[in-house]
Coordinates of C-alpha atoms in Angstrom, one line a residue:
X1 CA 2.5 52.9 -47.2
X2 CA 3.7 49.5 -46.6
X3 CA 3.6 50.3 -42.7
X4 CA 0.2 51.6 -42.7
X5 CA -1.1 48.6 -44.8
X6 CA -0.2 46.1 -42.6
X7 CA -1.6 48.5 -39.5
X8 CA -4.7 48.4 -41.4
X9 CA -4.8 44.8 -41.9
X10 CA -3.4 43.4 -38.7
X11 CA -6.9 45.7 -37.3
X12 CA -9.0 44.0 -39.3
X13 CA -8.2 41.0 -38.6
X14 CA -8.5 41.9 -34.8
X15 CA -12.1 42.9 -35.6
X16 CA -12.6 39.5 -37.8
X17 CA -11.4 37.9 -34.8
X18 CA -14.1 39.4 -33.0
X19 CA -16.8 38.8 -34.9
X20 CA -15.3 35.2 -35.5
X21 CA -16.3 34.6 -32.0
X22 CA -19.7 34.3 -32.4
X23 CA -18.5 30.6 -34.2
X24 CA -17.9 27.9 -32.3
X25 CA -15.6 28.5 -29.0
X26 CA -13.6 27.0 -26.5
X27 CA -16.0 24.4 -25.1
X28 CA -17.5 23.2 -28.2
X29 CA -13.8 22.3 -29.3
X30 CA -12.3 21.4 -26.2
X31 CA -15.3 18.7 -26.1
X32 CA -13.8 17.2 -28.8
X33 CA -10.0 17.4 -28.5
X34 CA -9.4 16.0 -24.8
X35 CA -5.9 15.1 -22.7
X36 CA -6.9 11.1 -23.5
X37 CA -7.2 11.2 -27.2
X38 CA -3.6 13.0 -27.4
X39 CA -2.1 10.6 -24.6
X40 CA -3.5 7.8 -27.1
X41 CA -2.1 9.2 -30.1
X42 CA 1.4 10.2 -28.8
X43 CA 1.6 6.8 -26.5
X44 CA 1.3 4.6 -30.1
X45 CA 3.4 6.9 -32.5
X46 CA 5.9 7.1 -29.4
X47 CA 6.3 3.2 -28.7
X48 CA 8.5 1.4 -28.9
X49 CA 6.8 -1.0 -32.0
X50 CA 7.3 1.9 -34.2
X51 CA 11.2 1.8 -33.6
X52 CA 11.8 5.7 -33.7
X53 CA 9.9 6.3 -37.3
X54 CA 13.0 6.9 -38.8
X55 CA 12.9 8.2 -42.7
X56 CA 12.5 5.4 -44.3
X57 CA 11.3 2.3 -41.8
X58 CA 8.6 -0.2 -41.0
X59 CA 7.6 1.9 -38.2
X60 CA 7.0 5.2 -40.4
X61 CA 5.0 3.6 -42.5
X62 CA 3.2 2.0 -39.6
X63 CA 2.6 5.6 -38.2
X64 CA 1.2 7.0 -42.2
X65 CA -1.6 4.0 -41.7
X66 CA -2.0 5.3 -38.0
X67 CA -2.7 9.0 -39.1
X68 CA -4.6 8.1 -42.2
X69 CA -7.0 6.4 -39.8
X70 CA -7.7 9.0 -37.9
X71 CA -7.9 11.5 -40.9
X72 CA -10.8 8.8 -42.1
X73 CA -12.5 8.8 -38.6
X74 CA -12.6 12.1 -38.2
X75 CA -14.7 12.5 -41.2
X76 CA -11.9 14.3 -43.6
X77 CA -11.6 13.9 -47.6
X78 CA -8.7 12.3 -48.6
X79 CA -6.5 14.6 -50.5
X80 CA -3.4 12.5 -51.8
X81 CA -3.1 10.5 -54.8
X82 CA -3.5 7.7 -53.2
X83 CA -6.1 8.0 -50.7
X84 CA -4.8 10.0 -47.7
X85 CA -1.2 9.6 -49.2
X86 CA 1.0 11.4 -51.2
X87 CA 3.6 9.1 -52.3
X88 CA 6.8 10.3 -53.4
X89 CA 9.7 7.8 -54.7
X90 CA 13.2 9.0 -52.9
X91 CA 16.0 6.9 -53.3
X92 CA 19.8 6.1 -51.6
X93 CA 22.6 5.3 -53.7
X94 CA 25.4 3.5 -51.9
X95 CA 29.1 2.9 -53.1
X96 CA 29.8 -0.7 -54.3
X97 CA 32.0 -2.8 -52.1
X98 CA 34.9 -3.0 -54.7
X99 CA 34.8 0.9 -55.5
X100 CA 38.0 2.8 -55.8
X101 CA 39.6 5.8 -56.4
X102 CA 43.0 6.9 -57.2
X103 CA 43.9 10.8 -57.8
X104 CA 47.6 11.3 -59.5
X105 CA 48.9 14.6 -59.0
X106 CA 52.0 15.3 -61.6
X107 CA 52.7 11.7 -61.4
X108 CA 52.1 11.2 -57.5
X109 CA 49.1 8.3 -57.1
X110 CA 47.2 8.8 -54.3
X111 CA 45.0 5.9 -53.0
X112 CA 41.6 7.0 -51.2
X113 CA 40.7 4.8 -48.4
X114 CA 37.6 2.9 -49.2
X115 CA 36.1 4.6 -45.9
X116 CA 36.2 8.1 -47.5
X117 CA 34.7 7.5 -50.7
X118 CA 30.7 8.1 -51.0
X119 CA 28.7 8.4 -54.2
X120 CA 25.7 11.1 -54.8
X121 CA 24.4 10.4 -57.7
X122 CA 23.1 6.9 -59.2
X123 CA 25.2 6.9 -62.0
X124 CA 28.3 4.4 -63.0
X125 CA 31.7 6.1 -62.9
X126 CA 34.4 4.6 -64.8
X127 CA 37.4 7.0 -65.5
X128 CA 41.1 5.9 -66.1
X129 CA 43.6 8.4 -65.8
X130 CA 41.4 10.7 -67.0
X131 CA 42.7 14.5 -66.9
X132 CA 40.6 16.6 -64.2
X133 CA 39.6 20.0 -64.3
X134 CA 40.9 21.7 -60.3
X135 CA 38.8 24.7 -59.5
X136 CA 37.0 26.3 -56.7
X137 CA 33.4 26.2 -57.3
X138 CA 33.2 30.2 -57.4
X139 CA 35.5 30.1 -60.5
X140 CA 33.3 27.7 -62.6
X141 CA 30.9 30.4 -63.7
X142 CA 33.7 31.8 -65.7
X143 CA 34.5 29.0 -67.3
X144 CA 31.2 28.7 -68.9
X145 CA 29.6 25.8 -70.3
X146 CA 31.7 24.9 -73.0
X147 CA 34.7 25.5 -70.7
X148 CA 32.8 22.2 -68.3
X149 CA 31.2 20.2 -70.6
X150 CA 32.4 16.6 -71.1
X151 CA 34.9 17.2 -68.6
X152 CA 36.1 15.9 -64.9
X153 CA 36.2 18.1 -62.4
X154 CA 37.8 18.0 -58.9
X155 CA 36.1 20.6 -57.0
X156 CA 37.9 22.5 -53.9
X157 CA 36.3 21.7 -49.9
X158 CA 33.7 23.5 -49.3
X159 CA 32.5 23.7 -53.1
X160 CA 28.9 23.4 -53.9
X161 CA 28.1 21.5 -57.0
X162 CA 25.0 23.4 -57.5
X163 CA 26.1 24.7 -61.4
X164 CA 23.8 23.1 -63.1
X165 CA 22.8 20.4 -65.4
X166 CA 23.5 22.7 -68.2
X167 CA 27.3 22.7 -68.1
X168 CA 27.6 18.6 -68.7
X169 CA 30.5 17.3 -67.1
X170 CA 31.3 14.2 -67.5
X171 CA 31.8 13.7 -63.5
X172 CA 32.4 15.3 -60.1
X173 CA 35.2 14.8 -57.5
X174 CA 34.2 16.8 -54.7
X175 CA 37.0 17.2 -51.7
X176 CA 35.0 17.5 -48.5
X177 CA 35.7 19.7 -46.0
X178 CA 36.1 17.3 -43.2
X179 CA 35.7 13.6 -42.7
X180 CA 31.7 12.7 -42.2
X181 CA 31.1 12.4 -38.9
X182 CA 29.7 9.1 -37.3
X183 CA 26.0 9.1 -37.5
X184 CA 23.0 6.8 -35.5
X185 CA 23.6 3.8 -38.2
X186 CA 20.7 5.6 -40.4
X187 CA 20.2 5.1 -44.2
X188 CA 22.3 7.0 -46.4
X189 CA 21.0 10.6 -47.7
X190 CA 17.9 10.2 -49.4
X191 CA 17.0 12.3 -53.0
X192 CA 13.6 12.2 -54.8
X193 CA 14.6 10.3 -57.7
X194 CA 13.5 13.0 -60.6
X195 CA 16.0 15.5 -58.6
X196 CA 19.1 12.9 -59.8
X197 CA 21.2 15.0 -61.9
X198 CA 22.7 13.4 -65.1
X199 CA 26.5 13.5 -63.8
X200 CA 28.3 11.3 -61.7
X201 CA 28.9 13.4 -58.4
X202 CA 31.7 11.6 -56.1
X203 CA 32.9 12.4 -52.3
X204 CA 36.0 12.7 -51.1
X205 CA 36.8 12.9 -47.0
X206 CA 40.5 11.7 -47.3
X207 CA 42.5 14.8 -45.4
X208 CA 45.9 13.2 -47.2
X209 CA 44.4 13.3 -50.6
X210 CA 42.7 16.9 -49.4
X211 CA 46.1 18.4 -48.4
X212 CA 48.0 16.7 -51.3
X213 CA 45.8 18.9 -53.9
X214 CA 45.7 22.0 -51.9
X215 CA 49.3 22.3 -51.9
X216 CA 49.4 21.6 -55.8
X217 CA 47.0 24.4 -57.0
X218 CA 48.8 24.0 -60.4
X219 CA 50.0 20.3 -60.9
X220 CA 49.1 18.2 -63.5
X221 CA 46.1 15.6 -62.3
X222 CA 45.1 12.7 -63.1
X223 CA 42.0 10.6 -61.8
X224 CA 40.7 7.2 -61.8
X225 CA 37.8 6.0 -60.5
X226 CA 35.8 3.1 -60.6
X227 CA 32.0 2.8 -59.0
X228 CA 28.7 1.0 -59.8
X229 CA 26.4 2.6 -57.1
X230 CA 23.7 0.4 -55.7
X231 CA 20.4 2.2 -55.6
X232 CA 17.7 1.7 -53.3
X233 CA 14.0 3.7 -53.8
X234 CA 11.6 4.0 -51.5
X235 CA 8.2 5.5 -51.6
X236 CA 7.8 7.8 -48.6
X237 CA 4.2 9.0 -47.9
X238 CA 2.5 12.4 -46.8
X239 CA -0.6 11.8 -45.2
X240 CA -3.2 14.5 -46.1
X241 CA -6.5 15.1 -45.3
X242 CA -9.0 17.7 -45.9
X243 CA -11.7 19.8 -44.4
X244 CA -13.8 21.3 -47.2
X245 CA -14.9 24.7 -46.5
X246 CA -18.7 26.0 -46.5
X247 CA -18.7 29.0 -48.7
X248 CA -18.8 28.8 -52.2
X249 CA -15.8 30.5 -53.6
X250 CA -13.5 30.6 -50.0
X251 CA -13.5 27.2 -50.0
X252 CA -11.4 26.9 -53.3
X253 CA -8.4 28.3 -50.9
X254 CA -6.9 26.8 -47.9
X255 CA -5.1 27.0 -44.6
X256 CA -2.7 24.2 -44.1
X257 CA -2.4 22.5 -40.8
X258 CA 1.0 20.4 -40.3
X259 CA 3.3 18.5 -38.5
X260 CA 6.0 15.8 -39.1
X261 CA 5.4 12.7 -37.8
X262 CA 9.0 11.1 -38.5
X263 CA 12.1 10.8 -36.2
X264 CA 15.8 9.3 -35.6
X265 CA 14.6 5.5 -35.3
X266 CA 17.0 3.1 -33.8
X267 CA 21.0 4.0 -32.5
X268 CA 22.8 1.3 -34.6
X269 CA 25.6 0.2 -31.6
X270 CA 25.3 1.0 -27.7
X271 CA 24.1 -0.5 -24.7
X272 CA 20.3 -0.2 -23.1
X273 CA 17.8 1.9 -24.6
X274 CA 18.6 3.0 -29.1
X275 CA 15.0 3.9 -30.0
X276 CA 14.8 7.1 -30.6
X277 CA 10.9 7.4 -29.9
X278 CA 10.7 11.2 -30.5
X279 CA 7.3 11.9 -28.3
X280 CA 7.6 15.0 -27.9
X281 CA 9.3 15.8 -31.2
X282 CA 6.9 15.3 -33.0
X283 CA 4.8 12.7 -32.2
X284 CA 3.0 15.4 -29.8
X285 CA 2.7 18.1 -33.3
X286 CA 1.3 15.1 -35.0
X287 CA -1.5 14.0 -32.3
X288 CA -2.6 17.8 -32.2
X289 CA -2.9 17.6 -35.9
X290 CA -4.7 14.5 -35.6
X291 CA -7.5 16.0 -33.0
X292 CA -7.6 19.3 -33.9
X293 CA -8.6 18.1 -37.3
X294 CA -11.1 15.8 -35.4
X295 CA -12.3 18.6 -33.2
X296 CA -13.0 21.3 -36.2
X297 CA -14.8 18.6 -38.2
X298 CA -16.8 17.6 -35.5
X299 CA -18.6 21.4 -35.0
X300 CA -21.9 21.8 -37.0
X301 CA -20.9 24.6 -39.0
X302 CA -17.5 24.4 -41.6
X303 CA -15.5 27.5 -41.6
X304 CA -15.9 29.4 -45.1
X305 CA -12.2 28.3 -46.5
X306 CA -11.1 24.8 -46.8
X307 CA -8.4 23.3 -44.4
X308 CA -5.9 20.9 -45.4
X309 CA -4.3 18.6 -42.4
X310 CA -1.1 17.3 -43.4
X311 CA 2.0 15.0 -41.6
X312 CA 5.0 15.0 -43.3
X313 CA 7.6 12.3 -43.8
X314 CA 11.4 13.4 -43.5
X315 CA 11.5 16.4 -41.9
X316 CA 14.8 15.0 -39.5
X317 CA 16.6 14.1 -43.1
X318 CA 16.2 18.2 -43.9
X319 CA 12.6 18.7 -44.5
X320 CA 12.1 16.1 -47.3
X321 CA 8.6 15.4 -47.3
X322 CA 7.5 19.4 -46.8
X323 CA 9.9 20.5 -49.5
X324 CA 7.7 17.8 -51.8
X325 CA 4.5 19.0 -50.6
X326 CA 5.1 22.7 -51.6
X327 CA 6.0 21.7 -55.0
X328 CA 3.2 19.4 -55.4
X329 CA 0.2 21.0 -52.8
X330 CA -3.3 20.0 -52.9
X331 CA -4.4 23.7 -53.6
X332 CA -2.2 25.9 -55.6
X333 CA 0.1 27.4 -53.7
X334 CA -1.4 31.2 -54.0
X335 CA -4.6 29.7 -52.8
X336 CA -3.2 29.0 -49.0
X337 CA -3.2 32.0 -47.2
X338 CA -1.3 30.4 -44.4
X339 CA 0.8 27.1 -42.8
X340 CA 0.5 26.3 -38.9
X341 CA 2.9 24.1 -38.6
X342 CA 3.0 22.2 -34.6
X343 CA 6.2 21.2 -33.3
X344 CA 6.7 20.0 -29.8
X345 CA 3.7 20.8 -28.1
X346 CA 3.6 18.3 -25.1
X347 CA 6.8 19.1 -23.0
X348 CA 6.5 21.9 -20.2
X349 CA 10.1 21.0 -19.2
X350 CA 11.8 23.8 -21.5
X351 CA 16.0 23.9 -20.3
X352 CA 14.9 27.9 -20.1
X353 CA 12.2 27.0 -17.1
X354 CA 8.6 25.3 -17.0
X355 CA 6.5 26.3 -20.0
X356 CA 3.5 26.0 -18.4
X357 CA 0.1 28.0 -20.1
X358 CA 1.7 29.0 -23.6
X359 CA 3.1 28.1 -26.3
X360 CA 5.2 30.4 -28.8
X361 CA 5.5 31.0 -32.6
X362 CA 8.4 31.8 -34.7
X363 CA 8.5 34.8 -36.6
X364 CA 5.5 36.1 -34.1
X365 CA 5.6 39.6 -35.6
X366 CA 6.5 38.5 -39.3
X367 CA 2.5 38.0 -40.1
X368 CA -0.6 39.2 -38.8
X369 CA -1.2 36.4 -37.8
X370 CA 0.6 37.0 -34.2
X371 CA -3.1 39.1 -33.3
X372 CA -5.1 36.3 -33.9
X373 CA -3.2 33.7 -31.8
X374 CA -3.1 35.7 -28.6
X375 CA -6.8 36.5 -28.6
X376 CA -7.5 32.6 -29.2
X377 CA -5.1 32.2 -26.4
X378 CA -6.6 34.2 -24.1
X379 CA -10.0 32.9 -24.9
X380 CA -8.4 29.2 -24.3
X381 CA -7.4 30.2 -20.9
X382 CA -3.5 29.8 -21.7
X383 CA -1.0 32.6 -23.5
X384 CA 0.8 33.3 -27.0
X385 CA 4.1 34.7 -26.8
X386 CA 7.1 35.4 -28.3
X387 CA 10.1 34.2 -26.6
X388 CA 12.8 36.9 -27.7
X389 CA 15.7 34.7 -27.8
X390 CA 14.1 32.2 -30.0
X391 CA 11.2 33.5 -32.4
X392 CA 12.8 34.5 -35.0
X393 CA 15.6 32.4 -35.1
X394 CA 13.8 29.6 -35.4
X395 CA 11.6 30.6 -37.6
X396 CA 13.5 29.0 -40.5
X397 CA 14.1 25.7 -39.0
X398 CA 10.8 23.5 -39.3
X399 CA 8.5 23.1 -42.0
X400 CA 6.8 26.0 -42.2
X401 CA 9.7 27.6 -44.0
X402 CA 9.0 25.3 -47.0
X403 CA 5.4 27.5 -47.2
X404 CA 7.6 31.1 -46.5
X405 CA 9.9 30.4 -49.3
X406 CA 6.6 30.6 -51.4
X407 CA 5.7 33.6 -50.1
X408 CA 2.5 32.0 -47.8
X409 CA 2.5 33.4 -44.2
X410 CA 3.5 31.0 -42.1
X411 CA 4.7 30.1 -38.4
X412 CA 5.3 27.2 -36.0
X413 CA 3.7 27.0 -32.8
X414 CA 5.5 25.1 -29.8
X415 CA 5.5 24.8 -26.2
X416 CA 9.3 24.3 -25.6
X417 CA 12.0 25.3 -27.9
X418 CA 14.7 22.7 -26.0
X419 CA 14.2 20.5 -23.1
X420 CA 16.2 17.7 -21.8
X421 CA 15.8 15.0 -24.0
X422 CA 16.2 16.9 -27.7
X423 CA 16.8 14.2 -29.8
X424 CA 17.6 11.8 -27.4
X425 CA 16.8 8.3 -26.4
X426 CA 14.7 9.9 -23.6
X427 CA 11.7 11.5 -25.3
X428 CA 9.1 9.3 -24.4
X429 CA 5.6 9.7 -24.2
X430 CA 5.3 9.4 -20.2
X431 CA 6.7 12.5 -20.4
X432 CA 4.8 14.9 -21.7
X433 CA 2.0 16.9 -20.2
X434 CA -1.3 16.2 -21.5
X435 CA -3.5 18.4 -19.8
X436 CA -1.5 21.2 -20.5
X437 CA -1.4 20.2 -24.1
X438 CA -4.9 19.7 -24.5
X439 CA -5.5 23.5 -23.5
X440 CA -3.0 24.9 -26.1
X441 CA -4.6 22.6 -29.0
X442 CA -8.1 24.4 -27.9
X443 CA -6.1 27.7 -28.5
X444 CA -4.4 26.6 -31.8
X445 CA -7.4 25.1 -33.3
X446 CA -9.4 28.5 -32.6
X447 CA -6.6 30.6 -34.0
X448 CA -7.0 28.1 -37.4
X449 CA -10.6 28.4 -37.3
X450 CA -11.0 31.8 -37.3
X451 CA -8.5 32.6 -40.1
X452 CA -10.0 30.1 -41.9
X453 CA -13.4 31.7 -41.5
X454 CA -12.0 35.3 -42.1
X455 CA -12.2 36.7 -45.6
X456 CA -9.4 38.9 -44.6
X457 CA -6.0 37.5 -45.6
X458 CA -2.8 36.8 -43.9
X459 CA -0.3 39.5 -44.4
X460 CA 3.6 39.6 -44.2
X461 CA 4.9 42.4 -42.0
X462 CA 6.7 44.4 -43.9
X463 CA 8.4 46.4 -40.9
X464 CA 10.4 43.2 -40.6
X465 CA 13.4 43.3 -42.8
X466 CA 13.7 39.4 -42.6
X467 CA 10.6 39.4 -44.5
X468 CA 11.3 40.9 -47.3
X469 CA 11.8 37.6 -49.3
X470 CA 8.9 36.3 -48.6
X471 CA 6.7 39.2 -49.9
X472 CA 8.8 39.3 -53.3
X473 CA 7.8 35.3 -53.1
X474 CA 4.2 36.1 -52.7
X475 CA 4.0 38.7 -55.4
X476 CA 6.1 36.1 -58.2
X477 CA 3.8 33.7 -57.1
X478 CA 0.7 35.2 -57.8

């Protein structure tokens, strides 16, 4: 039955296509969303004034003005808190200078290098030789809350510290598995500030001190430590606008329409070029954002459902500012039928061979959403497909998956999955091919159109077995 329902629906929505058509089309839109207007858009967030957006910076913050500009010109409601933005307070929490750490293990003192010591959590630790709890993290469960509470426990590489507020302890020492690896001279990991757990959570990347405990599964130990973190908060800012739909009960549900507009910012040591100016990924998702939402507002008629535009802060620090939209959306989550999410749209230059007159979408045959695209394509004069080695894949690795996990059909439309300069110094907006990227936009803007017009629904397909999570999603959430 499941098979024959999503047959049945991926048909309709075929023939809603269809009659969808009789809407505005390719010209009307492509009028409005032209090769200059994107050049303009990606040349600005691109520069070199902007200093990579990096999560948080000056030049991010530069970028959320930028975008809420254009939300504003284009005619769009605001839909944050504050205006066009959705502020969220993150914060990083940073060892003191004069923090240390010392681990006894049946009487032998170990001293952790000052180097390997990082702090999680922003609260004080102060233990003197206080006895420590060694376990794996798959044994705590047994242990139980009563078994944790109050205590100090020095967790094995590798263990998660993901047990929960519940059990109490009164800190964690967590062996890493590895040193941390040199990074671009970024800030440290950022956390919303109400997701700061009440325990002091420490790292440990000393392999000595690693091996040392390993080889002692049953010694007595002992641990002091002494820490004040210093905390930093930031607010970070989605920027969301919104497209109010015409009909009069449609328009209380939504497609969303996004991109990130951060990147790496500025290499902290080298010689020549460090700004990681990140045109193509995603300064080129959030320019198509930008005039697609400028092109769909422009047309006389508004589709029946609303759609919601949004750029996200944070997506290079592990999808921060999507993961804070889901849990705080301008619609209810069961009232968006579907995320388009626009990553890397501008570069033709994929390492596979030109991408020249297409784009892609991960997960193409998860949704029925896959139908839609192509005949938009087609209309457009260019071509959706699925690359086989990549679709699925990456299907998981962009913001759309923040909308999945809910159980909202989603995808992420691109032009090249990996070309030259990925995340290097080298993405810059001279790059990228305009022209080209004009003509997908046309497409992608028609695809959103119509399934915002359409009374039929997004599905999931449930022929795919990856799918199978979000359909249980969808169902708990409504």
């Amino acid at each position: 039955m499941q098979t024959h329902r999503f047959l049945r629906s991926g048909l309709a929505a075929v023939a809603l296509t269809a009659l969808a058509q009789t809407g505005p089309g390719v010209p009307q839109i492509a009028r409005l969303l032209t090769a200059d207007a994107l050049k303009a858009d990606v040349s600005y967030l691109a520069s070199d004034e902007l200093e990579g957006r990096g999560t948080p910076s000056p030049g991010l913050d530069k970028a959320a003005e930028y975008i809420a500009a254009q939300f504003r010109s284009a005619g769009l409601e605001p839909g944050g808190d504050d205006g066009y933005f959705q502020t969220a307070t993150f914060e990083t929490v940073e060892k003191n200078p004069e923090a240390s750490v010392t681990i006894t293990i049946d009487g032998r003192k170990f001293e952790v290098a000052s180097e390997a010591i990082a702090v999680q959590q922003a609260a004080k630790v102060d233990l003197a030789d206080e006895p420590a709890l060694h376990r794996a993290a798959k044994d705590l469960a047994a242990l139980g809350a009563e078994g944790i509470r109050g205590k100090v426990l020095l967790l094995d590489p590798g263990g998660g510290i993901g047990f929960g507020e519940r059990f109490q302890p009164a800190a964690v020492i967590a062996l890493a598995g590895a040193p941390p690896r040199a990074g671009r001279g970024r800030a440290p990991a950022l956390r919303e500030v109400s997701a700061t757990p009440t325990f002091p959570t420490v790292t440990i990347s000393d392999a000595g001190v690693r091996a040392a405990v390993m080889a002692a599964p049953n010694a007595e130990i002992k641990i002091s430590a002494h820490i004040a973190p210093v905390v930093k908060r930031f607010p970070l800012r989605n920027v969301v606008g919104v497209l109010r739909g015409s009909d009069a009960a449609l328009k209380e549900t939504c497609v969303v329409v996004s991109a990130h507009y951060d990147h790496l910012g500025v290499r902290a040591e080298g010689e020549g070029d460090r700004i990681f100016n990140g045109a193509n990924d995603d300064a080129s998702g959030t320019a198509s954002v930008m005039e697609i939402s400028r092109a769909l507002a422009g047309q006389a008629a508004r589709p029946r459902r609303s759609i919601v535009f949004v750029a996200f802060f944070g997506e290079e620090e592990g999808g921060l500012g999507s993961r804070y939209y889901a849990q705080h959306p301008v619609f209810p989550a069961p009232k968006i039928v579907a995320n388009v999410n626009l990553e890397q749209l501008g570069r033709t230059d994929d390492t596979q061979g030109p991408k020249v007159g297409q784009f892609n979408l991960t997960g193409f045959d998860f949704t029925t959403m896959g139908a839609i695209f192509q005949q938009a394509a087609k209309d457009a004069g260019v071509q959706a497909v699925k690359d086989a080695a990549n679709s699925d894949s990456y299907f998981a690795r962009s913001d759309n998956a923040r909308f999945a996990d809910l159980g909202i059909p989603s995808t992420t439309a691109s032009v090249a999955y990996d070309f030259p300069d990925y995340h290097g110094v080298g993405d810059e907006a001279g790059k990228l091919d305009y022209q080209n990227m004009a003509k997908v936009d046309a497409a992608l803007a028609l695809a959103v159109l119509r399934i915002a017009d359409s009374a039929e629904l997004p599905q999931w397909n449930a022929e795919i077995p990856a799918t199978a999570r979000y359909i249980r999603a969808r169902g708990a959430g409504r």
